[in-house]
mmCIF file of C-alpha atoms and ligand atoms in Angstrom:
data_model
loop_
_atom_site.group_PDB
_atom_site.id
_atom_site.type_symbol
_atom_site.label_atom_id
_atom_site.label_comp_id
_atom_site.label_asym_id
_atom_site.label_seq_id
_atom_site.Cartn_x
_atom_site.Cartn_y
_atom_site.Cartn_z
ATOM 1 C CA UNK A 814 105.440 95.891 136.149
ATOM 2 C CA UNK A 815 102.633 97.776 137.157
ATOM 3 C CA UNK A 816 102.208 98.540 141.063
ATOM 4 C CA UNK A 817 98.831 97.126 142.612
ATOM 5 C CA UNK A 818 98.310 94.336 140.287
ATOM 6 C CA UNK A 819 94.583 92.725 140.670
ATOM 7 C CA UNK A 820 94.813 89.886 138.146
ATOM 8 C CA UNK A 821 97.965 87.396 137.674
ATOM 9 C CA UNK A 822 97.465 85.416 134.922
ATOM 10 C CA UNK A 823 99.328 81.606 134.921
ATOM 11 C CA UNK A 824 100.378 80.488 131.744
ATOM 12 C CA UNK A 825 102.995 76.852 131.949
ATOM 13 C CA UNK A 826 104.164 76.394 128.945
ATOM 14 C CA UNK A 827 106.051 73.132 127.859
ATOM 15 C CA UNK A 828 106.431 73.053 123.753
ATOM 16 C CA UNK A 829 104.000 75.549 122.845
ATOM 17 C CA UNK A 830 105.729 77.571 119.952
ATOM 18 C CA UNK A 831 102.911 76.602 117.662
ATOM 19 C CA UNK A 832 100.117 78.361 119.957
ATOM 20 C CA UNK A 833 102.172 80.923 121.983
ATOM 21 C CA UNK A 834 101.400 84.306 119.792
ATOM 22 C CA UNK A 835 98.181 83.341 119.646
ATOM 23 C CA UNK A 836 97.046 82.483 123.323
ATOM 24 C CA UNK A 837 99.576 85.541 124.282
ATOM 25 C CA UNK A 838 96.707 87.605 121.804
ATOM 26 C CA UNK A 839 93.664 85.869 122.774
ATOM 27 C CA UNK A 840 94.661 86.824 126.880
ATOM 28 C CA UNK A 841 95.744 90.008 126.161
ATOM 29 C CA UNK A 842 92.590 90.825 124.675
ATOM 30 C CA UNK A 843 90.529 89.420 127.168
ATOM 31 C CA UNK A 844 92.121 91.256 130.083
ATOM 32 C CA UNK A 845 91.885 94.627 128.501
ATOM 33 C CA UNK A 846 88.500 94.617 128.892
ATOM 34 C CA UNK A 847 88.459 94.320 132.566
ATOM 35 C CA UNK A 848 90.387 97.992 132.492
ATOM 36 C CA UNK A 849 92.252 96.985 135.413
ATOM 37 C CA UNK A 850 96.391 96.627 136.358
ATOM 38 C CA UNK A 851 97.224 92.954 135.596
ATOM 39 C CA UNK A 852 100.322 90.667 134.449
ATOM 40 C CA UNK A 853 100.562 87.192 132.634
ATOM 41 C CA UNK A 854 103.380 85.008 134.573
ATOM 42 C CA UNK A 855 104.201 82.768 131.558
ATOM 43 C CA UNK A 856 106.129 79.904 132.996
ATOM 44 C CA UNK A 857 108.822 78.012 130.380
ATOM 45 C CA UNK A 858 108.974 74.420 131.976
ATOM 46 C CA UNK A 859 111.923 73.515 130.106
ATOM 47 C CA UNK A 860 110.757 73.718 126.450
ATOM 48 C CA UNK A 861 113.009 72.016 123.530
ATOM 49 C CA UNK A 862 111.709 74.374 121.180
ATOM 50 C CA UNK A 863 111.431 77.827 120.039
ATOM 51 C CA UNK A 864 108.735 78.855 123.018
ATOM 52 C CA UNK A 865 111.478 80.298 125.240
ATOM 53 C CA UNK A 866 112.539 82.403 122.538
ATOM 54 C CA UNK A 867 109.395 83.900 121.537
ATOM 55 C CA UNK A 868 108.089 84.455 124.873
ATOM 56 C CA UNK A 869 110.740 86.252 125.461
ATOM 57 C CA UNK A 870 110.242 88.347 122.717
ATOM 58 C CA UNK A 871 106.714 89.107 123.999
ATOM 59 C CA UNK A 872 108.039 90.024 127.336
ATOM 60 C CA UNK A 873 110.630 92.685 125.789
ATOM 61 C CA UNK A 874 108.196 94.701 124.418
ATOM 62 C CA UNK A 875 105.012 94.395 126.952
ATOM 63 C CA UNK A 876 105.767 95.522 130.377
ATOM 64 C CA UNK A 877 102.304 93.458 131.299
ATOM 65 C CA UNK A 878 104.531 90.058 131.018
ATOM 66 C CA UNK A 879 106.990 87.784 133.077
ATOM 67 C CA UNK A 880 108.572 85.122 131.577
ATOM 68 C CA UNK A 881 110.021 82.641 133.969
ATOM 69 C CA UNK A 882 112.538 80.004 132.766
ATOM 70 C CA UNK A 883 112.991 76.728 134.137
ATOM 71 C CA UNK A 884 115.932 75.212 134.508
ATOM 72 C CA UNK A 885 114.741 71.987 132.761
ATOM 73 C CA UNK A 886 111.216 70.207 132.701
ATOM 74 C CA UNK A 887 110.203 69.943 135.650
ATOM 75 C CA UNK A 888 106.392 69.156 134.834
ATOM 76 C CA UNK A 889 103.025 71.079 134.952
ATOM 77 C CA UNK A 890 102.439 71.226 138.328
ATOM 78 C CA UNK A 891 105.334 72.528 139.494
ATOM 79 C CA UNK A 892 105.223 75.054 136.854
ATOM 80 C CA UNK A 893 101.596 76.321 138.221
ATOM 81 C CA UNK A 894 102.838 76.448 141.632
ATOM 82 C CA UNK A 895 106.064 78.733 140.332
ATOM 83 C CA UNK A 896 103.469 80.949 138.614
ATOM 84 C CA UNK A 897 101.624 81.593 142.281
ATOM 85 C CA UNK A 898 104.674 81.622 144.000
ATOM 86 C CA UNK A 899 105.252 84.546 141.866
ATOM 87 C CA UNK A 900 102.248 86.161 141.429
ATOM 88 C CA UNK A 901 101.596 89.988 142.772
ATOM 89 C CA UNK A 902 97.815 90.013 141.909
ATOM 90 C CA UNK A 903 95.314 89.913 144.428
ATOM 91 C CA UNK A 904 93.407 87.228 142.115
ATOM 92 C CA UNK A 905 95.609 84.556 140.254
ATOM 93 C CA UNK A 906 93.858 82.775 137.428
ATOM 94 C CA UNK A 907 95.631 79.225 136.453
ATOM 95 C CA UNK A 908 95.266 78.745 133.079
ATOM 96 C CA UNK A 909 96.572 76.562 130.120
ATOM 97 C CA UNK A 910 98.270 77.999 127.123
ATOM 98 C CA UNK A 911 96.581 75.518 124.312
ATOM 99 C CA UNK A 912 93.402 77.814 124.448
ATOM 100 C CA UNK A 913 91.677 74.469 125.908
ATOM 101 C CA UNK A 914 90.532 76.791 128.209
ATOM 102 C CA UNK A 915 88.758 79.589 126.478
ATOM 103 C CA UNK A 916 90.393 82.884 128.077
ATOM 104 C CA UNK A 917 86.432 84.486 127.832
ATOM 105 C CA UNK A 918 85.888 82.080 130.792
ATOM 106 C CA UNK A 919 88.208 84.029 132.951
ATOM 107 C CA UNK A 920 85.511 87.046 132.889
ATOM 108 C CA UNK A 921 82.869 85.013 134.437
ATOM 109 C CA UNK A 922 85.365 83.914 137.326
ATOM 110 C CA UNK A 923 86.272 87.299 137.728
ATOM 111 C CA UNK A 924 82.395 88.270 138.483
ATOM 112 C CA UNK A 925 82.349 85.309 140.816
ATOM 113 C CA UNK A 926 85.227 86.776 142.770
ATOM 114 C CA UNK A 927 83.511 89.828 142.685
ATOM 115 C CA UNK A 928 80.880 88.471 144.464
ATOM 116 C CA UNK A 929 83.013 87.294 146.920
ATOM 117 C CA UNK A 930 84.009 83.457 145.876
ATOM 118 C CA UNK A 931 87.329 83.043 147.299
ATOM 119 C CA UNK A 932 87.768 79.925 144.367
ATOM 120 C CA UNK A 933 86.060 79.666 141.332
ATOM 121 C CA UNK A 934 87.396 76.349 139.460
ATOM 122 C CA UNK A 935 85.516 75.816 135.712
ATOM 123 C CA UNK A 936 83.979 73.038 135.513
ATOM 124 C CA UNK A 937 84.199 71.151 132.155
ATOM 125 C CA UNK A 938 80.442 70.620 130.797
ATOM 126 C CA UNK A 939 82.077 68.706 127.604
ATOM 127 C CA UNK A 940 84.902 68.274 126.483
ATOM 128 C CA UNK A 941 85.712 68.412 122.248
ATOM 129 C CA UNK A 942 88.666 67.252 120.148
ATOM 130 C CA UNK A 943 89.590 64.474 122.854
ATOM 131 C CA UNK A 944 90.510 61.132 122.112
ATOM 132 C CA UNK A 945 87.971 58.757 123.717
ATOM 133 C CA UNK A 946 91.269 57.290 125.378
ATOM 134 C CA UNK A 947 91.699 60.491 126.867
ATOM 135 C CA UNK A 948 87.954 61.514 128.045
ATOM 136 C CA UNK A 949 87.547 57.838 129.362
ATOM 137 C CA UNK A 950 90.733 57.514 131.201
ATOM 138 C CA UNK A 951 89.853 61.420 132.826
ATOM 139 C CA UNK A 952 86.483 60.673 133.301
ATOM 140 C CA UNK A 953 87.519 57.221 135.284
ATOM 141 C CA UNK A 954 89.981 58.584 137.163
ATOM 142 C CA UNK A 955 88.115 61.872 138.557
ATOM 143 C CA UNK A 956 85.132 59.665 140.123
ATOM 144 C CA UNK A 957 88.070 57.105 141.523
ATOM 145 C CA UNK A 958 89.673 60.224 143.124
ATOM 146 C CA UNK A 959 86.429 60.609 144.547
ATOM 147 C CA UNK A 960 85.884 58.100 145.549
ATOM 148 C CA UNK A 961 89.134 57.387 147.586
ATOM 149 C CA UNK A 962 89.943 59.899 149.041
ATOM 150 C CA UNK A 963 87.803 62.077 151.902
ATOM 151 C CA UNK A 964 87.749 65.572 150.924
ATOM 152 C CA UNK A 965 85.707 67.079 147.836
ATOM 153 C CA UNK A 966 87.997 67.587 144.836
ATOM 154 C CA UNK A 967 85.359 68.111 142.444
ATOM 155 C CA UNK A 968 84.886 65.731 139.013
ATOM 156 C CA UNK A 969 85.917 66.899 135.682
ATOM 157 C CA UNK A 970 87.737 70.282 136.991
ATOM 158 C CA UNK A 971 91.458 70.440 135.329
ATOM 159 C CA UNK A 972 93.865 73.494 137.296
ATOM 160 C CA UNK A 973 92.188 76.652 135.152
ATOM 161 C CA UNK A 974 90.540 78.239 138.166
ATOM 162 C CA UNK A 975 90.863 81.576 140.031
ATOM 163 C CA UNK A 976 92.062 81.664 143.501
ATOM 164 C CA UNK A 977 92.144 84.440 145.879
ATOM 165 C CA UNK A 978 95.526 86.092 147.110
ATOM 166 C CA UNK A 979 94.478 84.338 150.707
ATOM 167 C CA UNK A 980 94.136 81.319 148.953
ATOM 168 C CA UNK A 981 97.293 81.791 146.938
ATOM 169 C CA UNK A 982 99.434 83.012 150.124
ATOM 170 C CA UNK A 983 97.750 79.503 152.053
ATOM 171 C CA UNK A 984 98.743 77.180 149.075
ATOM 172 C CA UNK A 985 102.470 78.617 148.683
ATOM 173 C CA UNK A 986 102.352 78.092 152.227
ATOM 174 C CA UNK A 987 102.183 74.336 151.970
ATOM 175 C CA UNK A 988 105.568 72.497 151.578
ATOM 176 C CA UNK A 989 104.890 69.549 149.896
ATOM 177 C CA UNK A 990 106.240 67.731 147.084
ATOM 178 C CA UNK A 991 104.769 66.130 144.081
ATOM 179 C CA UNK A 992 101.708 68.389 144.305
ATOM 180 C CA UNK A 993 98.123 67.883 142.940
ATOM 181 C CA UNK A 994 97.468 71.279 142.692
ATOM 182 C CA UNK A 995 93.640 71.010 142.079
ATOM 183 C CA UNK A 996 93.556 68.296 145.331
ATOM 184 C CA UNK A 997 95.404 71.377 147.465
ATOM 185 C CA UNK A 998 93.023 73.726 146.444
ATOM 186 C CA UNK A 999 89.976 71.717 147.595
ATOM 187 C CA UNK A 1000 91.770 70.469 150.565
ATOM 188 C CA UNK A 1001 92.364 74.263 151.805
ATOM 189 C CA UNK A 1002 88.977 75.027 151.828
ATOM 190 C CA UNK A 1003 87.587 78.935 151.700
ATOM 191 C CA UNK A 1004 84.168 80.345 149.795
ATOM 192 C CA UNK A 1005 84.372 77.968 146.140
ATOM 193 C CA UNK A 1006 82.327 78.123 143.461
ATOM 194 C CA UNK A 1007 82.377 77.229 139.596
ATOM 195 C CA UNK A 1008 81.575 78.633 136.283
ATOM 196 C CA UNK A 1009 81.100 75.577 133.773
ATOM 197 C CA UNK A 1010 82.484 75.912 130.392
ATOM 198 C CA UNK A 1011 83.419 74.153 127.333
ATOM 199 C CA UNK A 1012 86.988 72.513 126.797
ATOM 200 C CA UNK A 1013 87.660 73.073 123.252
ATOM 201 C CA UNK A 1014 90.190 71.378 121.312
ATOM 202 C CA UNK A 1015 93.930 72.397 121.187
ATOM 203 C CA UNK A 1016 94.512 75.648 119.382
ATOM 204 C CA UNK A 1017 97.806 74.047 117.669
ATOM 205 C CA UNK A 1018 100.166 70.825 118.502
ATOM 206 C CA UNK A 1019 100.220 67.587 120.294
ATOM 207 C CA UNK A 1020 99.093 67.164 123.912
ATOM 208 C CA UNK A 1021 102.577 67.568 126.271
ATOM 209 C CA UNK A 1022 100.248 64.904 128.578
ATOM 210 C CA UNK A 1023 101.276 61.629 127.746
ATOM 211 C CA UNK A 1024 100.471 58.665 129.615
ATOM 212 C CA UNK A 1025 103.865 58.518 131.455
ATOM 213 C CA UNK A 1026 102.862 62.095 132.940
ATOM 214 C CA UNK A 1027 99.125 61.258 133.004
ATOM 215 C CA UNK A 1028 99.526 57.949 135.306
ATOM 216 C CA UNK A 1029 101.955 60.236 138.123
ATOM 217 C CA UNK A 1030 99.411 63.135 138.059
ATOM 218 C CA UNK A 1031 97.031 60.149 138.987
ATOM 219 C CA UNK A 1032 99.246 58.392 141.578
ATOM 220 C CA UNK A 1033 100.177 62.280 142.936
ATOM 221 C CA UNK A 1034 96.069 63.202 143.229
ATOM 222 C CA UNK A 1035 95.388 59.598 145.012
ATOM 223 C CA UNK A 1036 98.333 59.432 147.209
ATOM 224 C CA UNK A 1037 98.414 62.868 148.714
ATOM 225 C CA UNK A 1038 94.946 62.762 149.556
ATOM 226 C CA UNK A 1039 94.353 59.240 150.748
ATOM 227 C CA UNK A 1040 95.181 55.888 152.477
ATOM 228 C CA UNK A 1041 92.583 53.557 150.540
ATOM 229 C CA UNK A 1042 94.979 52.214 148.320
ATOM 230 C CA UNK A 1043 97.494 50.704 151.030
ATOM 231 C CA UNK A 1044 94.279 49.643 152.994
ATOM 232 C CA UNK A 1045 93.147 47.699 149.907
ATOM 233 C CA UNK A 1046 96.260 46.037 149.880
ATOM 234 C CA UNK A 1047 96.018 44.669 153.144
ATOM 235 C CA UNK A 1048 92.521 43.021 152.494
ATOM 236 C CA UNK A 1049 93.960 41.361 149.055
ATOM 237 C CA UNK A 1050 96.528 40.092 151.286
ATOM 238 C CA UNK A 1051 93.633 38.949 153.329
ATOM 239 C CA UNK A 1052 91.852 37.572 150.175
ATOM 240 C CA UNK A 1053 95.058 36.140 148.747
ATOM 241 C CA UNK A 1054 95.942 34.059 152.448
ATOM 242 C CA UNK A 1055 91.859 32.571 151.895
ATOM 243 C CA UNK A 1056 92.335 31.192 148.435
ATOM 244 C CA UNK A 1057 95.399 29.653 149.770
ATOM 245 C CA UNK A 1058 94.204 27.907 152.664
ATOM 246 C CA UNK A 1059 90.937 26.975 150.806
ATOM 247 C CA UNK A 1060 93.203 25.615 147.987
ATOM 248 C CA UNK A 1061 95.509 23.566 150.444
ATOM 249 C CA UNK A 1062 91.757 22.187 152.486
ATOM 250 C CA UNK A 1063 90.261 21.366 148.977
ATOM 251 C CA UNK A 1064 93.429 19.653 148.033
ATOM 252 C CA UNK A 1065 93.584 17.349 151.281
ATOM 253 C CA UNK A 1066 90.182 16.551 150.932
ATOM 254 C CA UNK A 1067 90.683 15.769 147.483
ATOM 255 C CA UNK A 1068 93.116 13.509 148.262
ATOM 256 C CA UNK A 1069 91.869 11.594 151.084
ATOM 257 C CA UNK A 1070 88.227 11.168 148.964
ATOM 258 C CA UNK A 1071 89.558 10.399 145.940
ATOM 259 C CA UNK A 1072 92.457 9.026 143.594
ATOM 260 C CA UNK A 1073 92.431 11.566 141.180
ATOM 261 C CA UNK A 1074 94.099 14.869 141.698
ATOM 262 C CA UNK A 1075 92.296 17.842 140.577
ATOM 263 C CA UNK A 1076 94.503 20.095 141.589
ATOM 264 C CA UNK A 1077 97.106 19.376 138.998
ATOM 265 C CA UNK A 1078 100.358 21.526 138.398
ATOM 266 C CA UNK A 1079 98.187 23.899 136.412
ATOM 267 C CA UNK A 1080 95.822 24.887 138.346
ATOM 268 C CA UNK A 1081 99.006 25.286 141.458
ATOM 269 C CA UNK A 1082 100.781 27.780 138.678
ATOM 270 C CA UNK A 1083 97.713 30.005 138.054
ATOM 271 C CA UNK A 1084 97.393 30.722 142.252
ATOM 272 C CA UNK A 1085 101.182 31.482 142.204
ATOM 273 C CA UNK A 1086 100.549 33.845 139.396
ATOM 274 C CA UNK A 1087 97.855 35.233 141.406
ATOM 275 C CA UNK A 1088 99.291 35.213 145.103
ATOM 276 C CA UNK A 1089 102.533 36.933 143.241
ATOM 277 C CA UNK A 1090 100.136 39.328 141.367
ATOM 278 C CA UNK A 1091 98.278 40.593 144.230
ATOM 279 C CA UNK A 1092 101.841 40.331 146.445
ATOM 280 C CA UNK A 1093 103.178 42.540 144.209
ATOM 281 C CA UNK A 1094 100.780 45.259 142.862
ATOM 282 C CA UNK A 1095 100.739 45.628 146.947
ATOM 283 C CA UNK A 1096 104.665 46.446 146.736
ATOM 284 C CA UNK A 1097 104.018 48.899 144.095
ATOM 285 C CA UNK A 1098 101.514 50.507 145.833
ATOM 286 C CA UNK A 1099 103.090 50.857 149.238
ATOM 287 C CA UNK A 1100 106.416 51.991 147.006
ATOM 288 C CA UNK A 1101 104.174 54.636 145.158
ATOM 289 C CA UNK A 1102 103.663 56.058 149.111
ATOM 290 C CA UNK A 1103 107.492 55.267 150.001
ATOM 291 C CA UNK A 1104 108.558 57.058 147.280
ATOM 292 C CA UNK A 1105 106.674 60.254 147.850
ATOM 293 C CA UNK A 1106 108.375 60.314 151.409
ATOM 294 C CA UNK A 1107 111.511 59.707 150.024
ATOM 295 C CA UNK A 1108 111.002 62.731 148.171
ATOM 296 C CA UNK A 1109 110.324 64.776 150.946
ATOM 297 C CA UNK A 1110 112.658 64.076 153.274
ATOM 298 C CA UNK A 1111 114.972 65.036 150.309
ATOM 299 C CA UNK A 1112 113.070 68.455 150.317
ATOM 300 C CA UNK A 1113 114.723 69.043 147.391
ATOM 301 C CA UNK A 1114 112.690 72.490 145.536
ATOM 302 C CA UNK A 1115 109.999 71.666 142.956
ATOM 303 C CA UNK A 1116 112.103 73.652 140.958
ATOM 304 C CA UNK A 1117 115.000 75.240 139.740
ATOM 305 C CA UNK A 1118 114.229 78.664 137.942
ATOM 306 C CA UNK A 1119 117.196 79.864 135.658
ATOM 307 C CA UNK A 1120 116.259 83.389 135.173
ATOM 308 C CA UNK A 1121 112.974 85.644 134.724
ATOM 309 C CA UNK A 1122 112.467 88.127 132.085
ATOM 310 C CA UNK A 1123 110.763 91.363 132.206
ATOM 311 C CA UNK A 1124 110.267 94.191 129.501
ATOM 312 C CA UNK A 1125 112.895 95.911 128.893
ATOM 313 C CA UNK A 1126 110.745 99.420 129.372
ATOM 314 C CA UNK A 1127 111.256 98.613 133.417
ATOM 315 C CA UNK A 1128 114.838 99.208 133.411
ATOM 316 C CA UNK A 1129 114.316 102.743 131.896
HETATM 317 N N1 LIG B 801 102.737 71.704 130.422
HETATM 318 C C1 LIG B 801 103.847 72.068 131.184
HETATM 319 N N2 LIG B 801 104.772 71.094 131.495
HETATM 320 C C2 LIG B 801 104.619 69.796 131.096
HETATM 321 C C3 LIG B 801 103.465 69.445 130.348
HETATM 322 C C4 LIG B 801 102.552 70.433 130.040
HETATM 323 O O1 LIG B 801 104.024 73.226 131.560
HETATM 324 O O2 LIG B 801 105.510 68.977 131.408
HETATM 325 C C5 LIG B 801 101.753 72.769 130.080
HETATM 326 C C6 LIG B 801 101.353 72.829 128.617
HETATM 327 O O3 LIG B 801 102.221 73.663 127.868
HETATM 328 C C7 LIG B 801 99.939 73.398 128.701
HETATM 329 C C8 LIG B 801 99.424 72.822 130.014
HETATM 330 O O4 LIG B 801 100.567 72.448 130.775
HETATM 331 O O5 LIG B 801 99.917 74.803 128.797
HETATM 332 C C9 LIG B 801 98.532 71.608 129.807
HETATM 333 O O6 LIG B 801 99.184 70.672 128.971
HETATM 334 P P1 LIG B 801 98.451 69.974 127.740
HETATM 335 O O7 LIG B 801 97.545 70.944 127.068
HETATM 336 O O8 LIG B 801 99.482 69.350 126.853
HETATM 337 O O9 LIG B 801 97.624 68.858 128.478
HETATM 338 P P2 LIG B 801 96.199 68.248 128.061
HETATM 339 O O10 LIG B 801 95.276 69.421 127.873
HETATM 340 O O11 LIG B 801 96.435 67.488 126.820
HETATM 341 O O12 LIG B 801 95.827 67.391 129.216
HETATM 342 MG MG1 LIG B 802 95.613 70.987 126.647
#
């Protein structure tokens, strides 16, 4: 590797033999025009497929590369947060290997820096070759984050940003678990800024997002950065308790008054569906927070790295 490295390019990689070569190309050419030191930190979160292989293939023969293995999937977040724990550049660009993210972009966040932006996140104006499942549920979920929690993580931002080296050195800094990387780099604060740009569609292959992984980014980004949920909870306790006693006064009443019963066994089943509904969505929710302690007081690493790869033209 080269000595004073300015850029550190993140690249997590889960499955991507079908675009590797190609976003490997696409960066490399985009960096060379800065005519300045960098690397590309390629991070192999546990693929099943041939990406570990020709990564490392890359590496051997371009002493600009690091190829760091996982020790199984451990997810994209804690493959990001690998790539800046391991980053020697004094600017560290996050950025997804699908070409989503069109590696030009990284030039305008560069001349942000330059002016002295400590963050510049890109901002996605519109987003093409997404699923209306997918730009709805993102689109929801970024103004609900918003909405619940108390600091600014700006809307429709994904992790391709730049960060500082004092912003990278604060972040690795911070020991948590389950990490919304985006929500930590709001929450730390610093100069930000954004460049907006357009998310394209996948250069090759299926989205390594599914819902499974989409629903605990979501639960990671709300419960790290607020309480709203398990305050919620309390008032549909509060709202369940009311329908309850209302129920029981309109059924004595009812009664006295008249002889027939309009609160038949029907009606009683649909409030225990929905005393056990609300009874237990608040479980879940206060077990989505448990959970995420548990976790920590494991402090168990957010991941196990198996080996890292250089070129081979270091050893000489
Ligand atoms: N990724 C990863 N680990 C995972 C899932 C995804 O490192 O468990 C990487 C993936 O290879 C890609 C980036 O994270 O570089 C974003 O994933 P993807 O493009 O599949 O997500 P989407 O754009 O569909 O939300
Ligand atoms: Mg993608």
């Amino acid at each position: 590797m080269h000595d004073n490295i300015i850029y550190s390019i993140v690249v997590p990689l889960y499955n991507e033999e079908l675009v590797i070569n190609e976003s490997y190309k696409r960066l490399k050419e985009v960096m060379n025009t800065t005519h300045e030191n960098y690397e590309i930190i390629f991070i192999n979160d546990g693929s099943i497929d041939k990406t570990r292989q020709l990564t490392e293939e890359l590496c051997l023969n371009d002493k600009n590369l690091k190829l760091i293995n996982f020790s199984r999937n451990f997810g994209h977040q804690c493959a990001i947060t690998a790539g800046m724990e391991n980053a020697s550049g004094e600017a560290i660009i996050v950025i997804d290997a699908d070409l989503q993210d069109p590696p030009e972009v990284m030039l305008e966040m560069i001349k942000k820096w330059k002016q002295g932006y400590d963050v510049v996140y890109g901002k996605r104006a519109k987003r093409e070759g997404e699923s209306f499942f997918k730009k709805f549920t993102a689109r929801s979920f970024y103004r609900l984050l918003k909405n619940v929690t108390s600091i600014d993580i700006p809307v429709d931002t994904g992790d391709f940003r730049l960060i500082d080296r004092k912003v990278c050195n604060t972040l690795n800094s911070l020991p948590e678990r389950n990490r919304y990387v985006r929500g930590l780099v709001s929450w730390v604060g610093y100069k930000q800024t954004f460049v907006e740009f357009v998310r394209h569609e996948r250069f090759a292959g299926d989205s390594k997002y599914p819902l499974k992984k989409m629903l605990k980014l979501a639960f990671d980004g709300i419960t790290s950065f607020s309480y709203k949920p398990l305050i919620i909870s309390s008032y549909l306790g509060g709202i369940s308790l009311t329908i309850g006693f209302i129920s029981i006064i309109v059924n004595i009443i009812n009664n006295v008054l008249s002889k027939t019963n309009i609160l038949n066994i029907g009606f009683a089943i649909s409030i225990d569906f929905i005393m056990f509904g609300f009874l237990l969505s608040c479980m879940g929710i206060i077990g989505q927070y448990l959970g995420r302690i548990f976790d920590e007081s494991k402090a168990r690493p957010n991941y196990i790295i198996e080996n890292i790869v250089t070129s081979r033209k270091d050893d000489d």
